[in-house]
Amino acid sequence: MWDERYAVDEYVYGTEPNAFLAENAGLLSGPVLSLAEGEGRNAVFLASLGLDVLGVDGSAVGLAKARRLAGAKGVSIRTETADFAGYEPPPASFGAVVSIFAHMPSHVRRRLHRLAERSLRPGGIILLEAYRKAQLGRGTGGPPDADMLMAREDLEQDFPNCQVLLSQEIERDVVEGIFHTGPACVVQFIARKT
């Protein structure tokens, strides 16, 4: 599905970074692991700030576009194609983990979040924004499957070895390409590994 979605000239989620990430990028240190990086907009933005970024995604087509975007913007990113159901980032290797609209079945998400937390160095930051269940039926982004949507409580449980800095459920306008545009119900989460 994702290779097919990304196999167009247009950047379907745009080329600008996620607004929540951009607002809080000052909290991040590298190297950064960016989960579900897709076409590269967030990794390229972080690289433009001087951070070393590894963008991981299930779509080789999306990551090829990410590398092209990086080249067009004059920055360098690293990419890795992986199936998140089996992906294991190396332990204690990252200064930050970024997860922007990385929706997957809850059993895959819980496993991945546990491993993402393990991959952080002490003091490392997890920064995440995702659609929540109230987004269902809105038609402005996110999967149509409630099991793939998130809540504050889920995230607080997924990262038990982190100090929560921000955990909120809000409604905000999202303008990120043709598939994420309009009023959206999201959860925003930032935590520091203890």
mmCIF file of C-alpha atoms in Angstrom, residues 86-168:
data_model
loop_
_atom_site.group_PDB
_atom_site.id
_atom_site.type_symbol
_atom_site.label_atom_id
_atom_site.label_comp_id
_atom_site.label_asym_id
_atom_site.label_seq_id
_atom_site.Cartn_x
_atom_site.Cartn_y
_atom_site.Cartn_z
ATOM 1 C CA GLY A 86 10.169 -7.196 13.408
ATOM 2 C CA TYR A 87 12.299 -4.052 13.544
ATOM 3 C CA GLU A 88 14.753 -3.744 16.448
ATOM 4 C CA PRO A 89 16.682 -0.481 16.757
ATOM 5 C CA PRO A 90 20.037 -0.840 18.512
ATOM 6 C CA PRO A 91 19.918 -0.257 22.284
ATOM 7 C CA ALA A 92 21.139 3.003 23.848
ATOM 8 C CA SER A 93 22.037 4.457 20.444
ATOM 9 C CA PHE A 94 19.862 7.538 19.938
ATOM 10 C CA GLY A 95 19.544 10.961 21.489
ATOM 11 C CA ALA A 96 15.952 11.170 20.275
ATOM 12 C CA VAL A 97 13.203 9.075 18.720
ATOM 13 C CA VAL A 98 10.600 10.839 16.595
ATOM 14 C CA SER A 99 7.278 9.220 15.693
ATOM 15 C CA ILE A 100 4.945 11.366 13.588
ATOM 16 C CA PHE A 101 1.661 9.733 12.542
ATOM 17 C CA ALA A 102 3.263 6.270 12.754
ATOM 18 C CA HIS A 103 0.080 4.219 12.912
ATOM 19 C CA MET A 104 0.196 0.434 13.134
ATOM 20 C CA PRO A 105 -1.758 -2.316 14.910
ATOM 21 C CA SER A 106 -1.614 -1.830 18.686
ATOM 22 C CA HIS A 107 0.363 -5.036 19.350
ATOM 23 C CA VAL A 108 3.037 -3.905 16.858
ATOM 24 C CA ARG A 109 3.006 -0.374 18.291
ATOM 25 C CA ARG A 110 3.488 -1.526 21.896
ATOM 26 C CA ARG A 111 6.443 -3.729 20.900
ATOM 27 C CA LEU A 112 8.012 -0.994 18.775
ATOM 28 C CA HIS A 113 7.571 1.658 21.469
ATOM 29 C CA ARG A 114 9.229 -0.586 24.054
ATOM 30 C CA LEU A 115 12.188 -1.090 21.720
ATOM 31 C CA ALA A 116 12.278 2.613 20.800
ATOM 32 C CA GLU A 117 12.500 3.475 24.493
ATOM 33 C CA ARG A 118 15.335 0.947 24.877
ATOM 34 C CA SER A 119 17.122 2.540 21.901
ATOM 35 C CA LEU A 120 17.318 5.920 23.669
ATOM 36 C CA ARG A 121 20.380 6.958 25.606
ATOM 37 C CA PRO A 122 19.748 8.191 29.169
ATOM 38 C CA GLY A 123 18.241 11.662 28.899
ATOM 39 C CA GLY A 124 17.071 10.981 25.336
ATOM 40 C CA ILE A 125 13.746 12.333 24.121
ATOM 41 C CA ILE A 126 10.764 10.604 22.551
ATOM 42 C CA LEU A 127 8.581 13.015 20.560
ATOM 43 C CA LEU A 128 5.342 11.665 19.110
ATOM 44 C CA GLU A 129 2.191 12.954 17.457
ATOM 45 C CA ALA A 130 -0.584 10.643 16.310
ATOM 46 C CA TYR A 131 -4.264 10.619 15.531
ATOM 47 C CA ARG A 132 -6.571 9.470 18.315
ATOM 48 C CA LYS A 133 -9.873 7.602 18.219
ATOM 49 C CA ALA A 134 -11.951 10.796 18.025
ATOM 50 C CA GLN A 135 -10.443 11.260 14.545
ATOM 51 C CA LEU A 136 -12.425 8.305 13.145
ATOM 52 C CA GLY A 137 -14.822 9.330 10.400
ATOM 53 C CA ARG A 138 -13.481 12.863 9.969
ATOM 54 C CA GLY A 139 -11.839 12.223 6.607
ATOM 55 C CA THR A 140 -8.945 14.591 7.334
ATOM 56 C CA GLY A 141 -6.242 11.966 7.937
ATOM 57 C CA GLY A 142 -5.363 8.850 9.828
ATOM 58 C CA PRO A 143 -6.285 5.194 9.481
ATOM 59 C CA PRO A 144 -9.922 4.072 9.572
ATOM 60 C CA ASP A 145 -9.079 1.408 12.193
ATOM 61 C CA ALA A 146 -9.567 2.361 15.868
ATOM 62 C CA ASP A 147 -6.916 -0.196 16.920
ATOM 63 C CA MET A 148 -4.274 1.832 15.071
ATOM 64 C CA LEU A 149 -5.159 5.116 16.795
ATOM 65 C CA MET A 150 -3.616 6.229 20.080
ATOM 66 C CA ALA A 151 -4.501 7.822 23.405
ATOM 67 C CA ARG A 152 -2.495 9.574 26.118
ATOM 68 C CA GLU A 153 -2.924 6.622 28.442
ATOM 69 C CA ASP A 154 -1.544 4.224 25.808
ATOM 70 C CA LEU A 155 1.588 6.299 25.346
ATOM 71 C CA GLU A 156 2.200 6.812 29.052
ATOM 72 C CA GLN A 157 2.079 3.011 29.453
ATOM 73 C CA ASP A 158 4.211 2.375 26.353
ATOM 74 C CA PHE A 159 7.151 4.391 27.755
ATOM 75 C CA PRO A 160 7.364 3.408 31.438
ATOM 76 C CA ASN A 161 11.033 4.364 31.833
ATOM 77 C CA CYS A 162 10.517 7.929 30.689
ATOM 78 C CA GLN A 163 9.584 11.113 32.503
ATOM 79 C CA VAL A 164 6.586 12.638 30.732
ATOM 80 C CA LEU A 165 7.191 16.256 29.718
ATOM 81 C CA LEU A 166 3.999 16.704 27.670
ATOM 82 C CA SER A 167 1.010 14.427 27.182
ATOM 83 C CA GLN A 168 -2.122 15.965 25.717
#
